[in-house]
Structure formats: C-alpha cells, structure tokens
C-alpha cells in the first residue's frame, strides 16, 4: 500500500455512507491534515499544492488572524503579534517557561496557562491553536467535499494531562468532533506498521520542532501495543535553532537585540541548521536594524559541538523507555524516525549508534504522523475496512496524590495501559476531621513541588470520627485519550466528591463559549446556527448508532416494552430535529442516551461472551 | 443472562486459576477481549455504549495486569484465599533474608558512590537470579503445597527485591545524567 499519495483539493469524494474523517498533526513548527481516500491515506494539500501549514498565527487589530505561510513571512516584521511554536505553551504557566526572555512576545501571566498580549487582544495558546485547526478543517472540508464527522488529533506521547486537555479544548473551539487524541509515535507506528506489514518490537524516535518522544511498541497480528514511552515535552528542533542563535550572538559579539532582530537571527539559525543536513558548511549573513552585520561560516563539526548536549538529552529518555519495557537494544527490530528534526544527519548517526542499526527513514518524517492519524480516524468514524487492528496505548507519566509531608503517592504508574482505573484508601489524621483536601499530581518525582499539579478538590461532609477511622477511597480513571478524572468517597458514610481534572489548567465551558463568541465576530457566522447545526449532527449520529444496535441485537436482548421505550425516545428526538432550539435537541438526545443505557450494557456482555467463546450468543 | 462483571480475573479470561499459567493463552484471551470492548471500537456509537466500553476495557486491563506479572498473580491468588500478602502486621522477615538485603543495599550504595555501573549490574543479576529461584518455590507453595502463609512470605520477599531493582534502575538514571 502506497501511503504517500498527495491529492489535489476538490477531487472526487467517496460514496455517501462513508463518514468523512481526518487525522490532524498539530505540530510545533508545521501542521498537517490527512484523510483516507479509496483506502489510501493521503495528506491534503492547500490550494497551492502545499502539504505543510506552518503553525504560525499572526493577530492584527483590524482583520481576522492570518495563519500559515503568510504569517510566517511576517514574523520578523511583526514579532509581537506573530505567534510561533505556540504548542510549547499549551497547558503551561508562565513559571514553566524558563527561557521566557528569549521569545519576542508580551507574555501575560494568567492562572493556569500563559497568554499573549497581541494587537487583537490577549490570546491564549489554546485560541491560537484553534486558529490553526480551523484552517486545517476548512482545507479538509473543501478537499473532501463535506463536513467532517470527526477527527483524530495527535499529541506528543509525553504530553501531560494539562497539555492534552488544552489540545482538546482547542479542537472544541475550532468546532471539531474529536474522536480520539492519539500519541504521535503511535500514529507513526500505525502508518509504518500497516504499510510494511511489520511484526516484532519497534522503537519510534520522534523529534519534532518542540517535543521529543520515544515509544517502544510491539506489533503483532494486528495489535499495536505500546510497551513504554518516554520523552521531553520541551525539547526539539527549536532548541537546535536556539543553540545556533546563541553561537551567532557570541561570535558576532552582539549585545541584547530587539524583537525583530531576534526573530531575524532565529530564522537565519533555522535555515543554517537545515542547510547543514545537506552541506558540510554554511554561511550565515544578516544586516540588523542597528546597522550591525553578521557574516559567519558554520561547519558541521562546530554544529556538532554546540548541539551535543541536546542529542544526549534524547538518549536519556530512550534508555529509560527501554528499561521500563524490560528490553535491551538487541531486541529492537527496527527504529522508525519521525519528525522533521530527524533529518539532521547528526541525529540519525546518534540513533544508529545507540540502537546499533540503521534507522528506518522510508516514510516522510513530516507526514507519517498525519497519515497514521488519518487511518485511525477513518476506523474510529465507523468506516471499517477489511483490516481491523487494535491499539493499546499507555499513560506517559505517573499519576498520584499529595500525602503528608509534601510527598506524592503514586496511584497509576507510568506506562499503564489505558483505559485504566486505580483506587487507593486514605484516612483522616485528626480527630473529628470532616473534610479532606485532595491534590492530584502528575510526574515521577517524590516531592509535590517537583510534580505537575493537575487539580485540587475537597471531600466535605465526612462524619466526625477519631483520627484514622475514616476510610476514604480515591479512584483515578484515565480514559482512552489519556485524560484523567478523579473521585473520592468516604466508605463508611458514602459521602462522595469527584472532579474531571480540568480546573487548574484547562478551560471552563464558559471560557470556550466566550472564545467562540469572540471568534465569530470576525467570521460573521452565527453562534446559534452553529450550535443548532452541531446538535443536529450529534443527534443524527446518535440515532444512526441506536438504529444499528437495534437491528443487531434488539430481538435477543430487549423485551417488547424496552424496545418500545427506546423507539419512543428516538421518535421524540426525530420530531425535534427540524426545530430551531439546540437545547431541546440536546435534551431529547440525552433522554435517548439514558433509555439505551441497559441495552448498551447487555450488548457489551454479548461481545465479551463472544470473545471468550468464539461463538455466537445463540450457541451458548 | 447478565455476564458477571465481577467474576474473578481467571474466569474472565477463561483460564484455570493457578500460579502456573499459559501466558500465550492469557495474552490471546486478553487481545480477543480488548478487540471486542476497547473504546476505539465504540467511538461512532452512543454515549451509553462508549461508557460501557470504557468500564469493560478498564476491567480487562486491570485483570490482565493482575495476572501477567508472576508477583501480581501470586498476590491475587492469595487475595482469592482471603490473604493480603502485604498487610503490615505480617512484615516480620527471616534474619538471613534481611542480612542478604543489607548486603545488596550496601553494595548498591558503594557502587553508586563509585559510579560503578558494572558493579550495579552484577548486583542486579544476583537479585534477578535469587528472584527466579524464589518464584519456583512460590509456584510449589501455591499450586502443590497450598502453603498460603509460606507463599505470602515469598511474595513479600519478592516485593523487596522488586523495590531494590527499581532503585538500581533509578541509580543508573542518576549516573547517566
């Protein structure tokens, strides 16, 4: 199967029952969208035939934001309003950004996530990412000739809960139905594995513009099982640019630069780095706004020296991942290279040396993630192909809660296969204590201060007891997107509290609504129409799913009364579809969902039985 | 008709309870089950089905984790006998085992200070060997002798060794950076 077929916009679409789905690689430097057409995953190009969309957003006071190449061209002349590599700031507070001084932005310290002051007002990384996603969405819909029913968006495997949640929020803001957040190396493994009918244990080394991931997977009989993952969510090609930039400053004896010159030299640094993938040495020349000039030669040996520590920073996580998987280097059958930064000969040599084999570079490292995401999106949308596979992924970082003395007790260890749930019991430490504060953390270190705080919530109303008598069970549930929700219950009294881990770093629903409203003042679109359209699409999807389920199992699993109740709920929903009130449609959809609850559980039982016995239900 | 969500992990995978286990059969049953219940198979279906899928898939992962590693499996078998192998009141360990522990620990400490990776690897290999032998003892205790209290003791020893290996791995990491 040839995966790298590039299609033209506006080309023919597939048959009607086919649900339109796309895979989106929302990258630090570039973003892409791909889709499966005629059983082949293809990257969708823009009207000028370009596959990549630079992940750059330029805000202005008077016009709608500009995304992509046009914005990229403006980064040197309008650095404050042109946001580059915004993925680095997703789910991050100002305190997390240790090198804030080296960016030409006006950072705004906001609770949870850092924001930027631009000509169009204060913007968050989530909003900027949503602008990029909107462009990709438009591209896909124009190219495929219809509305997308759902997308798979890729995230670095090493993204924590806050970064994943931020990505999901951005998609919501762009009006996308997210079928799944998929880890980038896993997406690459799908594209690579299906294309090469690969079997065995593979490593995926993914060095992008701003993130590094290493994943170890076992591919066997259509199952992609992630054994371990590790990485650094703040390490990528940008850092190599930064090293070259610092070298330029040092060699040219330049003092502090203004934002425009900073951006200019960063761009020169990136060009030099890219050029060194082809040449032994490159010249770097520039004229700064101060009249000072830069005129230097950079050779491969010097580049090697100034970036050696960055290369080593990728090998430490690689060793950890292998150790966590309980494997040695000679057990790895192949190493798949992903991400534009793996084009550097420097990186390829280091990886070859580490794994003692030549890494696999036969798939375009810029496109392989989007292509894999598209294949997965196609399946998740319900377009089952002949080949069926199963993907078993893991959480990258341990999850735990704060205990006495500022220590973290791990509840779900890293590399646990998801979805996963774990519980742990805790108790009160004071007589008569009626409330308990629960602080949820993510990370590998022992001290609370060294881990990322995800959420804090309180379990209240515990009946007064002597210290140590209460039994408080804290349960963590991680879903298939790698997102966490936590609940706590006092077992003797039944008092319960739960939280979807969102408040600390994610957006509240009101924020999303406000941002949507803001964005539509530019787009002349109608919020109400949009909401109505979405409610209708969701409702139709639900009715289709319910009808399929009824056709399959109603006869064996439902009494006549039960079936009537479900069909009545479907009729109610159908009746409201033509109305203009999205709320009414949503309520009726909720009611239908509730009516199918037991039916869904029974259908699942049938599936489980069949899996175990390999027989149809009627044969049991 | 309802399939019992709470049946034990062995029954869930259609396996005979025991420490000796056909790991290929476990893996095959695990994959067959996940192929049916995994949330990726339900993304295009209703919220109710997605919820049921997540619960089942979580349950299957939990059961697989509990049976896959010998140590977890032994712990689970004891739990089925009503014994919590790691309950704190039972932590008295035999003297010779504690001596051995201390030796390993001191060796680790010295290797760490001397940044001697080879010495660490020797200790790790020694622990791995000892654990291997102890697992054979554990298999007899559980499957043949039904000596559950003895088995609980073995589980605790293995847990100690597990922790040591984790510490050795952390030390490698510390030495690498």
PDB file of C-alpha atoms in Angstrom, chain B:
ATOM      1  CA  UNK B   1     -28.313 -13.592  31.386  1.00  0.00           C
ATOM      2  CA  UNK B   2     -26.106 -10.751  32.631  1.00  0.00           C
ATOM      3  CA  UNK B   3     -22.421 -11.566  32.293  1.00  0.00           C
ATOM      4  CA  UNK B   4     -20.891 -11.063  35.708  1.00  0.00           C
ATOM      5  CA  UNK B   5     -18.640  -8.018  35.638  1.00  0.00           C
ATOM      6  CA  UNK B   6     -17.237  -9.116  38.986  1.00  0.00           C
ATOM      7  CA  UNK B   7     -16.193 -12.636  38.212  1.00  0.00           C
ATOM      8  CA  UNK B   8     -12.574 -13.317  39.033  1.00  0.00           C
ATOM      9  CA  UNK B   9      -9.719 -12.451  36.707  1.00  0.00           C
ATOM     10  CA  UNK B  10      -9.000 -16.054  35.734  1.00  0.00           C
ATOM     11  CA  UNK B  11     -12.629 -16.731  34.834  1.00  0.00           C
ATOM     12  CA  UNK B  12     -12.746 -13.520  32.848  1.00  0.00           C
ATOM     13  CA  UNK B  13     -10.045 -14.876  30.554  1.00  0.00           C
ATOM     14  CA  UNK B  14     -11.354 -18.453  30.645  1.00  0.00           C
ATOM     15  CA  UNK B  15      -8.247 -19.704  32.467  1.00  0.00           C
ATOM     16  CA  UNK B  16      -7.779 -22.226  35.266  1.00  0.00           C
ATOM     17  CA  UNK B  17      -6.759 -20.382  38.464  1.00  0.00           C
ATOM     18  CA  UNK B  18      -3.179 -21.148  39.423  1.00  0.00           C
ATOM     19  CA  UNK B  19       0.287 -19.690  39.601  1.00  0.00           C
ATOM     20  CA  UNK B  20       1.441 -21.794  36.668  1.00  0.00           C
ATOM     21  CA  UNK B  21      -0.174 -20.116  33.731  1.00  0.00           C
ATOM     22  CA  UNK B  22      -0.152 -20.452  29.987  1.00  0.00           C
ATOM     23  CA  UNK B  23       0.962 -16.919  29.206  1.00  0.00           C
ATOM     24  CA  UNK B  24       0.234 -17.309  25.494  1.00  0.00           C
ATOM     25  CA  UNK B  25      -3.366 -18.252  26.329  1.00  0.00           C
ATOM     26  CA  UNK B  26      -3.645 -15.263  28.672  1.00  0.00           C
ATOM     27  CA  UNK B  27      -2.364 -12.914  26.024  1.00  0.00           C
ATOM     28  CA  UNK B  28      -4.632 -14.348  23.379  1.00  0.00           C
ATOM     29  CA  UNK B  29      -7.710 -14.071  25.594  1.00  0.00           C
ATOM     30  CA  UNK B  30      -6.717 -10.529  26.566  1.00  0.00           C
ATOM     31  CA  UNK B  31      -6.398  -9.453  22.963  1.00  0.00           C
ATOM     32  CA  UNK B  32      -9.615 -11.175  21.951  1.00  0.00           C
ATOM     33  CA  UNK B  33     -11.471  -9.394  24.752  1.00  0.00           C
ATOM     34  CA  UNK B  34      -9.966  -5.972  24.081  1.00  0.00           C
ATOM     35  CA  UNK B  35     -10.788  -6.380  20.403  1.00  0.00           C
ATOM     36  CA  UNK B  36     -14.434  -6.532  21.463  1.00  0.00           C
ATOM     37  CA  UNK B  37     -14.622  -3.981  24.243  1.00  0.00           C
ATOM     38  CA  UNK B  38     -11.925  -1.356  23.573  1.00  0.00           C
ATOM     39  CA  UNK B  39     -13.219   2.256  23.368  1.00  0.00           C
ATOM     40  CA  UNK B  40     -11.761   2.573  19.847  1.00  0.00           C
ATOM     41  CA  UNK B  41     -14.493   0.187  18.707  1.00  0.00           C
ATOM     42  CA  UNK B  42     -17.222   2.451  20.067  1.00  0.00           C
ATOM     43  CA  UNK B  43     -16.274   5.999  19.080  1.00  0.00           C
ATOM     44  CA  UNK B  44     -19.013   6.106  16.454  1.00  0.00           C
ATOM     45  CA  UNK B  45     -21.662   4.740  18.827  1.00  0.00           C
ATOM     46  CA  UNK B  46     -23.805   6.285  21.561  1.00  0.00           C
ATOM     47  CA  UNK B  47     -22.528   7.749  24.812  1.00  0.00           C
ATOM     48  CA  UNK B  48     -24.078   4.855  26.729  1.00  0.00           C
ATOM     49  CA  UNK B  49     -22.138   2.327  24.668  1.00  0.00           C
ATOM     50  CA  UNK B  50     -18.947   4.352  24.994  1.00  0.00           C
ATOM     51  CA  UNK B  51     -19.320   4.399  28.768  1.00  0.00           C
ATOM     52  CA  UNK B  52     -19.925   0.653  28.961  1.00  0.00           C
ATOM     53  CA  UNK B  53     -16.934   0.097  26.701  1.00  0.00           C
ATOM     54  CA  UNK B  54     -14.633   2.168  28.882  1.00  0.00           C
ATOM     55  CA  UNK B  55     -15.717   0.285  32.000  1.00  0.00           C
ATOM     56  CA  UNK B  56     -15.176  -3.076  30.385  1.00  0.00           C
ATOM     57  CA  UNK B  57     -11.913  -2.175  28.763  1.00  0.00           C
ATOM     58  CA  UNK B  58     -10.627  -0.821  32.083  1.00  0.00           C
ATOM     59  CA  UNK B  59     -11.734  -4.016  33.798  1.00  0.00           C
ATOM     60  CA  UNK B  60      -9.968  -6.199  31.227  1.00  0.00           C
ATOM     61  CA  UNK B  61      -6.752  -4.159  31.545  1.00  0.00           C
ATOM     62  CA  UNK B  62      -6.889  -4.470  35.318  1.00  0.00           C
ATOM     63  CA  UNK B  63      -7.340  -8.232  35.151  1.00  0.00           C
ATOM     64  CA  UNK B  64      -4.531  -8.585  32.632  1.00  0.00           C
ATOM     65  CA  UNK B  65      -2.167  -6.532  34.794  1.00  0.00           C
ATOM     66  CA  UNK B  66      -3.037  -8.657  37.810  1.00  0.00           C
ATOM     67  CA  UNK B  67      -2.267 -11.915  36.035  1.00  0.00           C
ATOM     68  CA  UNK B  68       0.558 -11.012  33.690  1.00  0.00           C
ATOM     69  CA  UNK B  69       3.357 -10.498  36.209  1.00  0.00           C
ATOM     70  CA  UNK B  70       4.102 -13.515  38.424  1.00  0.00           C
ATOM     71  CA  UNK B  71       4.320 -11.368  41.530  1.00  0.00           C
ATOM     72  CA  UNK B  72       0.951  -9.691  40.951  1.00  0.00           C
ATOM     73  CA  UNK B  73      -0.562 -13.060  40.079  1.00  0.00           C
ATOM     74  CA  UNK B  74       0.652 -14.624  43.320  1.00  0.00           C
ATOM     75  CA  UNK B  75      -0.686 -11.683  45.257  1.00  0.00           C
ATOM     76  CA  UNK B  76      -4.030 -12.034  43.520  1.00  0.00           C
ATOM     77  CA  UNK B  77      -4.209 -15.791  44.156  1.00  0.00           C
ATOM     78  CA  UNK B  78      -3.604 -15.116  47.857  1.00  0.00           C
ATOM     79  CA  UNK B  79      -6.253 -12.427  47.790  1.00  0.00           C
ATOM     80  CA  UNK B  80      -8.707 -15.023  46.464  1.00  0.00           C
ATOM     81  CA  UNK B  81      -7.784 -17.043  49.590  1.00  0.00           C
ATOM     82  CA  UNK B  82      -8.557 -14.033  51.761  1.00  0.00           C
ATOM     83  CA  UNK B  83      -4.893 -13.244  52.424  1.00  0.00           C
ATOM     84  CA  UNK B  84      -3.429  -9.797  51.959  1.00  0.00           C
ATOM     85  CA  UNK B  85       0.232 -10.646  51.473  1.00  0.00           C
ATOM     86  CA  UNK B  86       1.368  -7.098  52.031  1.00  0.00           C
ATOM     87  CA  UNK B  87      -0.686  -6.319  55.151  1.00  0.00           C
ATOM     88  CA  UNK B  88       1.614  -4.500  57.538  1.00  0.00           C
ATOM     89  CA  UNK B  89       1.188  -6.786  60.555  1.00  0.00           C
ATOM     90  CA  UNK B  90       2.892  -9.636  58.688  1.00  0.00           C
ATOM     91  CA  UNK B  91       6.096  -7.899  57.783  1.00  0.00           C
ATOM     92  CA  UNK B  92       8.471  -9.761  60.093  1.00  0.00           C
ATOM     93  CA  UNK B  93      11.098 -11.202  57.797  1.00  0.00           C
ATOM     94  CA  UNK B  94      13.581 -14.006  58.468  1.00  0.00           C
ATOM     95  CA  UNK B  95      17.017 -12.848  59.627  1.00  0.00           C
ATOM     96  CA  UNK B  96      19.031 -14.405  56.817  1.00  0.00           C
ATOM     97  CA  UNK B  97      16.874 -12.653  54.246  1.00  0.00           C
ATOM     98  CA  UNK B  98      17.335  -9.321  55.991  1.00  0.00           C
ATOM     99  CA  UNK B  99      21.096  -9.878  56.066  1.00  0.00           C
ATOM    100  CA  UNK B 100      21.094 -10.545  52.350  1.00  0.00           C
ATOM    101  CA  UNK B 101      19.042  -7.381  51.807  1.00  0.00           C
ATOM    102  CA  UNK B 102      21.508  -5.325  53.752  1.00  0.00           C
ATOM    103  CA  UNK B 103      24.425  -6.676  51.756  1.00  0.00           C
ATOM    104  CA  UNK B 104      22.752  -5.791  48.485  1.00  0.00           C
ATOM    105  CA  UNK B 105      21.871  -2.373  49.753  1.00  0.00           C
ATOM    106  CA  UNK B 106      25.398  -1.647  50.938  1.00  0.00           C
ATOM    107  CA  UNK B 107      26.752  -2.902  47.612  1.00  0.00           C
ATOM    108  CA  UNK B 108      24.384  -0.548  45.787  1.00  0.00           C
ATOM    109  CA  UNK B 109      25.424   2.357  47.940  1.00  0.00           C
ATOM    110  CA  UNK B 110      29.121   1.724  47.295  1.00  0.00           C
ATOM    111  CA  UNK B 111      28.589   1.250  43.557  1.00  0.00           C
ATOM    112  CA  UNK B 112      26.614   4.450  43.462  1.00  0.00           C
ATOM    113  CA  UNK B 113      29.289   6.451  45.212  1.00  0.00           C
ATOM    114  CA  UNK B 114      31.967   4.977  42.973  1.00  0.00           C
ATOM    115  CA  UNK B 115      29.718   5.474  39.910  1.00  0.00           C
ATOM    116  CA  UNK B 116      30.463   1.816  39.154  1.00  0.00           C
ATOM    117  CA  UNK B 117      27.818   0.686  36.649  1.00  0.00           C
ATOM    118  CA  UNK B 118      29.360  -2.779  36.230  1.00  0.00           C
ATOM    119  CA  UNK B 119      29.078  -3.434  39.980  1.00  0.00           C
ATOM    120  CA  UNK B 120      25.440  -2.367  39.890  1.00  0.00           C
ATOM    121  CA  UNK B 121      24.792  -4.740  37.019  1.00  0.00           C
ATOM    122  CA  UNK B 122      26.362  -7.593  38.976  1.00  0.00           C
ATOM    123  CA  UNK B 123      24.095  -6.904  41.942  1.00  0.00           C
ATOM    124  CA  UNK B 124      21.075  -6.649  39.677  1.00  0.00           C
ATOM    125  CA  UNK B 125      21.902 -10.003  38.058  1.00  0.00           C
ATOM    126  CA  UNK B 126      22.295 -11.562  41.507  1.00  0.00           C
ATOM    127  CA  UNK B 127      18.911 -10.259  42.633  1.00  0.00           C
ATOM    128  CA  UNK B 128      17.270 -11.388  39.410  1.00  0.00           C
ATOM    129  CA  UNK B 129      18.706 -14.902  39.897  1.00  0.00           C
ATOM    130  CA  UNK B 130      17.556 -15.113  43.504  1.00  0.00           C
ATOM    131  CA  UNK B 131      14.094 -13.895  42.475  1.00  0.00           C
ATOM    132  CA  UNK B 132      13.950 -16.530  39.776  1.00  0.00           C
ATOM    133  CA  UNK B 133      14.640 -19.292  42.297  1.00  0.00           C
ATOM    134  CA  UNK B 134      12.139 -17.870  44.729  1.00  0.00           C
ATOM    135  CA  UNK B 135       9.438 -17.835  42.053  1.00  0.00           C
ATOM    136  CA  UNK B 136       9.957 -21.573  41.599  1.00  0.00           C
ATOM    137  CA  UNK B 137       9.460 -22.009  45.354  1.00  0.00           C
ATOM    138  CA  UNK B 138       6.385 -19.813  45.184  1.00  0.00           C
ATOM    139  CA  UNK B 139       4.933 -21.921  42.382  1.00  0.00           C
ATOM    140  CA  UNK B 140       5.198 -25.046  44.566  1.00  0.00           C
ATOM    141  CA  UNK B 141       3.794 -23.263  47.597  1.00  0.00           C
ATOM    142  CA  UNK B 142       0.745 -22.067  45.705  1.00  0.00           C
ATOM    143  CA  UNK B 143      -0.020 -24.843  43.254  1.00  0.00           C
ATOM    144  CA  UNK B 144       1.181 -28.002  45.044  1.00  0.00           C
ATOM    145  CA  UNK B 145       1.574 -27.468  48.762  1.00  0.00           C
ATOM    146  CA  UNK B 146      -1.216 -24.909  49.164  1.00  0.00           C
ATOM    147  CA  UNK B 147       1.011 -23.312  51.775  1.00  0.00           C
ATOM    148  CA  UNK B 148      -0.546 -19.860  51.551  1.00  0.00           C
ATOM    149  CA  UNK B 149       1.218 -18.354  54.534  1.00  0.00           C
ATOM    150  CA  UNK B 150       4.563 -19.515  53.166  1.00  0.00           C
ATOM    151  CA  UNK B 151       3.568 -18.117  49.781  1.00  0.00           C
ATOM    152  CA  UNK B 152       2.712 -14.769  51.368  1.00  0.00           C
ATOM    153  CA  UNK B 153       6.199 -14.713  52.863  1.00  0.00           C
ATOM    154  CA  UNK B 154       7.708 -15.401  49.431  1.00  0.00           C
ATOM    155  CA  UNK B 155       5.606 -12.642  47.904  1.00  0.00           C
ATOM    156  CA  UNK B 156       6.918 -10.180  50.480  1.00  0.00           C
ATOM    157  CA  UNK B 157      10.487 -11.194  49.741  1.00  0.00           C
ATOM    158  CA  UNK B 158       9.941 -10.788  46.029  1.00  0.00           C
ATOM    159  CA  UNK B 159       8.385  -7.394  46.629  1.00  0.00           C
ATOM    160  CA  UNK B 160      11.526  -6.324  48.484  1.00  0.00           C
ATOM    161  CA  UNK B 161      13.685  -7.470  45.600  1.00  0.00           C
ATOM    162  CA  UNK B 162      11.432  -5.694  43.109  1.00  0.00           C
ATOM    163  CA  UNK B 163      11.934  -2.472  45.010  1.00  0.00           C
ATOM    164  CA  UNK B 164      15.684  -2.957  45.004  1.00  0.00           C
ATOM    165  CA  UNK B 165      15.726  -3.444  41.252  1.00  0.00           C
ATOM    166  CA  UNK B 166      13.712  -0.241  40.818  1.00  0.00           C
ATOM    167  CA  UNK B 167      16.262   1.568  42.990  1.00  0.00           C
ATOM    168  CA  UNK B 168      19.096   0.159  40.902  1.00  0.00           C
ATOM    169  CA  UNK B 169      17.359   1.436  37.756  1.00  0.00           C
ATOM    170  CA  UNK B 170      16.959   4.857  39.345  1.00  0.00           C
ATOM    171  CA  UNK B 171      20.658   4.780  40.158  1.00  0.00           C
ATOM    172  CA  UNK B 172      21.557   4.028  36.534  1.00  0.00           C
ATOM    173  CA  UNK B 173      19.494   7.051  35.568  1.00  0.00           C
ATOM    174  CA  UNK B 174      21.160   9.235  38.167  1.00  0.00           C
ATOM    175  CA  UNK B 175      24.588   8.118  36.954  1.00  0.00           C
ATOM    176  CA  UNK B 176      23.685   8.725  33.317  1.00  0.00           C
ATOM    177  CA  UNK B 177      22.751  12.356  33.837  1.00  0.00           C
TER     178      UNK B 177
END
